[in-house]
Amino acid sequence: MIDLKLVRNETDFVKEKLATRGVEAAEIDDLLAADQKRRDLIVKSETMKATRNQVSDEISQLKRNKEDAADKITQMKQVSADIKAMDDQLTTIAEEVHDKASRLPNIPNDNVPVGLTEDGSVELRKWGDIPSFDFKPKSHWEIGEALGILDFERGAKVSGSRFLYYIGQGARLERALYNFFLDENEKAGYTEVLPPYMVNSASMFGTGQFPKFTEDVYSLKEADETLIPTAEVPLVNYYRDDVIDTEKLPVKFTALTPAFRSEAGSAGRDTRGLIRLHQFNKVEMVQFTKPDESWDALETMTNHAEDLLKKLGIAHHVITLTTSDMSFTAAMTHDLEVWLPYQDKYREISSCSNCTDFQARRAHIQYRDDNGKLQYVHTLNGSGLAVGRTVAAILENYQNADGTVDIPKVLQPYMGGQTKIVKE
């Protein structure tokens, strides 16, 4: 959540920064007006409580002197009723302030390219040769269906559109990938975690999905549970309402989980294949760091995700997203995009973001600095990697004219020495 003190003290700065994310100045003004009303009510309430204490002392004195205290008692009842009404009003306005503040995105870093659309992202680097074929490359879904390793038709029959079955070598390839990712992440210092796949609303609020993006998730009826859209949610909330031992920082978690997304607003986009599903596997990386270490951590995390693609031998590039294209919680995001020959373009396979103290404020995650004072940690998250999209990249980049698919060398030990996917 945005720091309310920063909004009060540096209003013009906050307006300028959030304007690059599509936030109107009126939203900031509304928040400040509600906040001022809350602060005025606090002053009034405290003044009335002081009056109540004074009247209470006067009543006690009158009773000790055996004097009539009826008028003062009547006054006390009225003051108490007024305080009760004001406290109720204060609760309402405090909730309004909290709601308004919780809907404002994180302030972008000065080095984030400004843009109100995805256009304008900055390419940081490019790796690998774009593959050339002496035949027309097929789409990953055509390849997978022809090999009998991807079954979209039965997935749609059983669950609906944007679901599928991985069959045989397809399931084994998926398993090989996420085991490879987890092993590499562990080598990089990440602790593997197997978290819950359902979380409560407080957790969804902590990482920024609620209250603004409730339409993007699957929530259970008549229960405060939501299927996770990413392992980031249970991993970050592991320390919700907690103080992390300073000597433990940085904390680095990784997890393989399914991700469940409604894909609201994606009608007509990527209707075929593995790019945009309602359920997919993803290996996630999350870090908790001290504030002065988070920007180096972002680059290290991005480089590690990129190394996974290099070891797989898949051409890709790294870009920095524009102010409006990065996630609600991010202060900066680097996207890794892999080359897909059939589409003749790069497509996203990982987003690595520094959320600074934005999520930590929402989830109340702190540590003690060198002076023993409580401070908010910085949180970072990144895909390492999205498994289904990596399968798509392998099928398209390693396809052969006869319909078979070569298996990247680094994955062959995970597939029992198998070097090629052939039709069974």
PDB file of N, CA and C in Angstrom, residues 187-246:
ATOM      1  N   LYS A 187      19.834 -24.216  -6.122  1.00  0.00           N
ATOM      2  CA  LYS A 187      21.265 -23.930  -6.251  1.00  0.00           C
ATOM      3  C   LYS A 187      21.542 -22.437  -6.084  1.00  0.00           C
ATOM      4  N   ALA A 188      20.561 -21.603  -6.471  1.00  0.00           N
ATOM      5  CA  ALA A 188      20.709 -20.144  -6.374  1.00  0.00           C
ATOM      6  C   ALA A 188      20.354 -19.610  -4.990  1.00  0.00           C
ATOM      7  N   GLY A 189      20.080 -20.515  -4.051  1.00  0.00           N
ATOM      8  CA  GLY A 189      19.841 -20.086  -2.673  1.00  0.00           C
ATOM      9  C   GLY A 189      18.390 -19.960  -2.261  1.00  0.00           C
ATOM     10  N   TYR A 190      17.470 -20.421  -3.100  1.00  0.00           N
ATOM     11  CA  TYR A 190      16.050 -20.365  -2.757  1.00  0.00           C
ATOM     12  C   TYR A 190      15.654 -21.614  -1.979  1.00  0.00           C
ATOM     13  N   THR A 191      14.841 -21.422  -0.958  1.00  0.00           N
ATOM     14  CA  THR A 191      14.302 -22.538  -0.183  1.00  0.00           C
ATOM     15  C   THR A 191      12.986 -22.985  -0.809  1.00  0.00           C
ATOM     16  N   GLU A 192      12.894 -24.260  -1.140  1.00  0.00           N
ATOM     17  CA  GLU A 192      11.656 -24.749  -1.754  1.00  0.00           C
ATOM     18  C   GLU A 192      10.542 -24.832  -0.716  1.00  0.00           C
ATOM     19  N   VAL A 193       9.361 -24.408  -1.133  1.00  0.00           N
ATOM     20  CA  VAL A 193       8.178 -24.393  -0.259  1.00  0.00           C
ATOM     21  C   VAL A 193       7.027 -25.044  -1.016  1.00  0.00           C
ATOM     22  N   LEU A 194       6.241 -25.838  -0.315  1.00  0.00           N
ATOM     23  CA  LEU A 194       4.997 -26.360  -0.890  1.00  0.00           C
ATOM     24  C   LEU A 194       3.852 -25.687  -0.142  1.00  0.00           C
ATOM     25  N   PRO A 195       3.284 -24.600  -0.688  1.00  0.00           N
ATOM     26  CA  PRO A 195       2.303 -23.791   0.049  1.00  0.00           C
ATOM     27  C   PRO A 195       0.869 -24.242  -0.212  1.00  0.00           C
ATOM     28  N   PRO A 196      -0.088 -23.669   0.521  1.00  0.00           N
ATOM     29  CA  PRO A 196      -1.502 -23.917   0.226  1.00  0.00           C
ATOM     30  C   PRO A 196      -1.854 -23.370  -1.159  1.00  0.00           C
ATOM     31  N   TYR A 197      -2.847 -23.997  -1.794  1.00  0.00           N
ATOM     32  CA  TYR A 197      -3.324 -23.536  -3.099  1.00  0.00           C
ATOM     33  C   TYR A 197      -4.572 -22.660  -2.973  1.00  0.00           C
ATOM     34  N   MET A 198      -5.084 -22.559  -1.750  1.00  0.00           N
ATOM     35  CA  MET A 198      -6.200 -21.657  -1.477  1.00  0.00           C
ATOM     36  C   MET A 198      -5.796 -20.714  -0.361  1.00  0.00           C
ATOM     37  N   VAL A 199      -6.189 -19.448  -0.470  1.00  0.00           N
ATOM     38  CA  VAL A 199      -5.828 -18.448   0.535  1.00  0.00           C
ATOM     39  C   VAL A 199      -7.054 -17.620   0.901  1.00  0.00           C
ATOM     40  N   ASN A 200      -6.978 -16.938   2.038  1.00  0.00           N
ATOM     41  CA  ASN A 200      -8.102 -16.110   2.463  1.00  0.00           C
ATOM     42  C   ASN A 200      -7.981 -14.690   1.910  1.00  0.00           C
ATOM     43  N   SER A 201      -9.004 -13.891   2.162  1.00  0.00           N
ATOM     44  CA  SER A 201      -9.049 -12.535   1.608  1.00  0.00           C
ATOM     45  C   SER A 201      -7.940 -11.647   2.145  1.00  0.00           C
ATOM     46  N   ALA A 202      -7.563 -11.855   3.412  1.00  0.00           N
ATOM     47  CA  ALA A 202      -6.488 -11.053   3.985  1.00  0.00           C
ATOM     48  C   ALA A 202      -5.188 -11.276   3.222  1.00  0.00           C
ATOM     49  N   SER A 203      -4.964 -12.515   2.790  1.00  0.00           N
ATOM     50  CA  SER A 203      -3.763 -12.818   2.015  1.00  0.00           C
ATOM     51  C   SER A 203      -3.834 -12.180   0.631  1.00  0.00           C
ATOM     52  N   MET A 204      -5.004 -12.239   0.005  1.00  0.00           N
ATOM     53  CA  MET A 204      -5.168 -11.626  -1.318  1.00  0.00           C
ATOM     54  C   MET A 204      -5.012 -10.106  -1.232  1.00  0.00           C
ATOM     55  N   PHE A 205      -5.430  -9.529  -0.121  1.00  0.00           N
ATOM     56  CA  PHE A 205      -5.231  -8.095   0.080  1.00  0.00           C
ATOM     57  C   PHE A 205      -3.744  -7.796   0.265  1.00  0.00           C
ATOM     58  N   GLY A 206      -3.077  -8.638   1.033  1.00  0.00           N
ATOM     59  CA  GLY A 206      -1.673  -8.390   1.349  1.00  0.00           C
ATOM     60  C   GLY A 206      -0.796  -8.266   0.124  1.00  0.00           C
ATOM     61  N   THR A 207      -1.048  -9.084  -0.895  1.00  0.00           N
ATOM     62  CA  THR A 207      -0.221  -9.043  -2.099  1.00  0.00           C
ATOM     63  C   THR A 207      -0.814  -8.176  -3.204  1.00  0.00           C
ATOM     64  N   GLY A 208      -1.971  -7.546  -2.932  1.00  0.00           N
ATOM     65  CA  GLY A 208      -2.474  -6.534  -3.848  1.00  0.00           C
ATOM     66  C   GLY A 208      -3.531  -6.974  -4.832  1.00  0.00           C
ATOM     67  N   GLN A 209      -3.964  -8.251  -4.773  1.00  0.00           N
ATOM     68  CA  GLN A 209      -5.024  -8.680  -5.689  1.00  0.00           C
ATOM     69  C   GLN A 209      -6.390  -8.129  -5.273  1.00  0.00           C
ATOM     70  N   PHE A 210      -6.639  -8.064  -3.982  1.00  0.00           N
ATOM     71  CA  PHE A 210      -7.895  -7.513  -3.462  1.00  0.00           C
ATOM     72  C   PHE A 210      -7.614  -6.128  -2.890  1.00  0.00           C
ATOM     73  N   PRO A 211      -8.545  -5.182  -2.990  1.00  0.00           N
ATOM     74  CA  PRO A 211      -9.920  -5.345  -3.481  1.00  0.00           C
ATOM     75  C   PRO A 211     -10.104  -5.035  -4.964  1.00  0.00           C
ATOM     76  N   LYS A 212      -9.048  -4.652  -5.670  1.00  0.00           N
ATOM     77  CA  LYS A 212      -9.219  -4.080  -7.005  1.00  0.00           C
ATOM     78  C   LYS A 212      -9.386  -5.110  -8.111  1.00  0.00           C
ATOM     79  N   PHE A 213      -8.892  -6.344  -7.916  1.00  0.00           N
ATOM     80  CA  PHE A 213      -8.863  -7.285  -9.033  1.00  0.00           C
ATOM     81  C   PHE A 213      -9.608  -8.579  -8.712  1.00  0.00           C
ATOM     82  N   THR A 214     -10.728  -8.455  -8.043  1.00  0.00           N
ATOM     83  CA  THR A 214     -11.488  -9.646  -7.656  1.00  0.00           C
ATOM     84  C   THR A 214     -12.057 -10.395  -8.856  1.00  0.00           C
ATOM     85  N   GLU A 215     -12.225  -9.705  -9.987  1.00  0.00           N
ATOM     86  CA  GLU A 215     -12.800 -10.365 -11.158  1.00  0.00           C
ATOM     87  C   GLU A 215     -11.788 -11.266 -11.856  1.00  0.00           C
ATOM     88  N   ASP A 216     -10.513 -11.177 -11.481  1.00  0.00           N
ATOM     89  CA  ASP A 216      -9.468 -11.943 -12.165  1.00  0.00           C
ATOM     90  C   ASP A 216      -9.211 -13.302 -11.529  1.00  0.00           C
ATOM     91  N   VAL A 217      -9.915 -13.627 -10.449  1.00  0.00           N
ATOM     92  CA  VAL A 217      -9.594 -14.844  -9.697  1.00  0.00           C
ATOM     93  C   VAL A 217     -10.832 -15.723  -9.559  1.00  0.00           C
ATOM     94  N   TYR A 218     -10.597 -16.927  -9.035  1.00  0.00           N
ATOM     95  CA  TYR A 218     -11.672 -17.864  -8.732  1.00  0.00           C
ATOM     96  C   TYR A 218     -11.823 -17.952  -7.217  1.00  0.00           C
ATOM     97  N   SER A 219     -12.946 -17.496  -6.695  1.00  0.00           N
ATOM     98  CA  SER A 219     -13.206 -17.552  -5.259  1.00  0.00           C
ATOM     99  C   SER A 219     -14.307 -18.565  -4.971  1.00  0.00           C
ATOM    100  N   LEU A 220     -14.215 -19.220  -3.823  1.00  0.00           N
ATOM    101  CA  LEU A 220     -15.205 -20.215  -3.440  1.00  0.00           C
ATOM    102  C   LEU A 220     -16.438 -19.527  -2.868  1.00  0.00           C
ATOM    103  N   LYS A 221     -17.597 -19.982  -3.271  1.00  0.00           N
ATOM    104  CA  LYS A 221     -18.840 -19.427  -2.757  1.00  0.00           C
ATOM    105  C   LYS A 221     -19.015 -19.832  -1.293  1.00  0.00           C
ATOM    106  N   GLU A 222     -19.516 -18.890  -0.512  1.00  0.00           N
ATOM    107  CA  GLU A 222     -19.838 -19.122   0.893  1.00  0.00           C
ATOM    108  C   GLU A 222     -18.606 -19.552   1.702  1.00  0.00           C
ATOM    109  N   ALA A 223     -17.436 -19.138   1.254  1.00  0.00           N
ATOM    110  CA  ALA A 223     -16.208 -19.421   2.013  1.00  0.00           C
ATOM    111  C   ALA A 223     -15.191 -18.333   1.692  1.00  0.00           C
ATOM    112  N   ASP A 224     -14.415 -17.949   2.682  1.00  0.00           N
ATOM    113  CA  ASP A 224     -13.394 -16.927   2.480  1.00  0.00           C
ATOM    114  C   ASP A 224     -12.125 -17.587   1.950  1.00  0.00           C
ATOM    115  N   GLU A 225     -12.226 -18.157   0.767  1.00  0.00           N
ATOM    116  CA  GLU A 225     -11.096 -18.843   0.149  1.00  0.00           C
ATOM    117  C   GLU A 225     -11.058 -18.521  -1.340  1.00  0.00           C
ATOM    118  N   THR A 226      -9.850 -18.322  -1.851  1.00  0.00           N
ATOM    119  CA  THR A 226      -9.632 -18.049  -3.263  1.00  0.00           C
ATOM    120  C   THR A 226      -8.530 -18.955  -3.773  1.00  0.00           C
ATOM    121  N   LEU A 227      -8.722 -19.537  -4.955  1.00  0.00           N
ATOM    122  CA  LEU A 227      -7.659 -20.312  -5.592  1.00  0.00           C
ATOM    123  C   LEU A 227      -6.537 -19.366  -6.002  1.00  0.00           C
ATOM    124  N   ILE A 228      -5.316 -19.711  -5.717  1.00  0.00           N
ATOM    125  CA  ILE A 228      -4.217 -18.771  -5.914  1.00  0.00           C
ATOM    126  C   ILE A 228      -3.978 -18.478  -7.398  1.00  0.00           C
ATOM    127  N   PRO A 229      -3.803 -17.198  -7.755  1.00  0.00           N
ATOM    128  CA  PRO A 229      -3.457 -16.846  -9.135  1.00  0.00           C
ATOM    129  C   PRO A 229      -1.967 -16.982  -9.391  1.00  0.00           C
ATOM    130  N   THR A 230      -1.188 -17.121  -8.319  1.00  0.00           N
ATOM    131  CA  THR A 230       0.261 -17.273  -8.381  1.00  0.00           C
ATOM    132  C   THR A 230       0.758 -17.659  -6.995  1.00  0.00           C
ATOM    133  N   ALA A 231       1.865 -18.403  -6.944  1.00  0.00           N
ATOM    134  CA  ALA A 231       2.434 -18.788  -5.648  1.00  0.00           C
ATOM    135  C   ALA A 231       2.952 -17.589  -4.875  1.00  0.00           C
ATOM    136  N   GLU A 232       3.107 -16.456  -5.547  1.00  0.00           N
ATOM    137  CA  GLU A 232       3.499 -15.225  -4.861  1.00  0.00           C
ATOM    138  C   GLU A 232       2.606 -14.948  -3.664  1.00  0.00           C
ATOM    139  N   VAL A 233       1.309 -15.243  -3.785  1.00  0.00           N
ATOM    140  CA  VAL A 233       0.362 -14.901  -2.715  1.00  0.00           C
ATOM    141  C   VAL A 233       0.659 -15.677  -1.427  1.00  0.00           C
ATOM    142  N   PRO A 234       0.671 -17.008  -1.447  1.00  0.00           N
ATOM    143  CA  PRO A 234       0.982 -17.695  -0.183  1.00  0.00           C
ATOM    144  C   PRO A 234       2.429 -17.515   0.275  1.00  0.00           C
ATOM    145  N   LEU A 235       3.356 -17.313  -0.661  1.00  0.00           N
ATOM    146  CA  LEU A 235       4.758 -17.154  -0.255  1.00  0.00           C
ATOM    147  C   LEU A 235       4.981 -15.826   0.464  1.00  0.00           C
ATOM    148  N   VAL A 236       4.465 -14.725  -0.096  1.00  0.00           N
ATOM    149  CA  VAL A 236       4.620 -13.419   0.565  1.00  0.00           C
ATOM    150  C   VAL A 236       3.884 -13.406   1.894  1.00  0.00           C
ATOM    151  N   ASN A 237       2.694 -13.977   1.924  1.00  0.00           N
ATOM    152  CA  ASN A 237       1.881 -13.934   3.142  1.00  0.00           C
ATOM    153  C   ASN A 237       2.360 -14.891   4.227  1.00  0.00           C
ATOM    154  N   TYR A 238       3.367 -15.683   3.942  1.00  0.00           N
ATOM    155  CA  TYR A 238       3.981 -16.526   4.972  1.00  0.00           C
ATOM    156  C   TYR A 238       4.409 -15.669   6.164  1.00  0.00           C
ATOM    157  N   TYR A 239       4.854 -14.452   5.884  1.00  0.00           N
ATOM    158  CA  TYR A 239       5.313 -13.554   6.943  1.00  0.00           C
ATOM    159  C   TYR A 239       4.315 -12.431   7.241  1.00  0.00           C
ATOM    160  N   ARG A 240       3.071 -12.587   6.813  1.00  0.00           N
ATOM    161  CA  ARG A 240       2.080 -11.534   7.105  1.00  0.00           C
ATOM    162  C   ARG A 240       1.927 -11.342   8.613  1.00  0.00           C
ATOM    163  N   ASP A 241       1.860 -10.060   9.026  1.00  0.00           N
ATOM    164  CA  ASP A 241       1.729  -9.701  10.445  1.00  0.00           C
ATOM    165  C   ASP A 241       2.885 -10.264  11.274  1.00  0.00           C
ATOM    166  N   ASP A 242       4.067 -10.233  10.685  1.00  0.00           N
ATOM    167  CA  ASP A 242       5.219 -10.831  11.360  1.00  0.00           C
ATOM    168  C   ASP A 242       6.418  -9.890  11.267  1.00  0.00           C
ATOM    169  N   VAL A 243       7.373 -10.108  12.162  1.00  0.00           N
ATOM    170  CA  VAL A 243       8.662  -9.397  12.133  1.00  0.00           C
ATOM    171  C   VAL A 243       9.729 -10.434  11.821  1.00  0.00           C
ATOM    172  N   ILE A 244      10.387 -10.283  10.661  1.00  0.00           N
ATOM    173  CA  ILE A 244      11.406 -11.239  10.243  1.00  0.00           C
ATOM    174  C   ILE A 244      12.707 -10.950  10.997  1.00  0.00           C
ATOM    175  N   ASP A 245      13.328 -12.004  11.514  1.00  0.00           N
ATOM    176  CA  ASP A 245      14.634 -11.829  12.160  1.00  0.00           C
ATOM    177  C   ASP A 245      15.601 -11.223  11.149  1.00  0.00           C
ATOM    178  N   THR A 246      16.237 -10.134  11.533  1.00  0.00           N
ATOM    179  CA  THR A 246      17.102  -9.400  10.608  1.00  0.00           C
ATOM    180  C   THR A 246      18.201 -10.273  10.036  1.00  0.00           C
TER     181      THR A 246
END
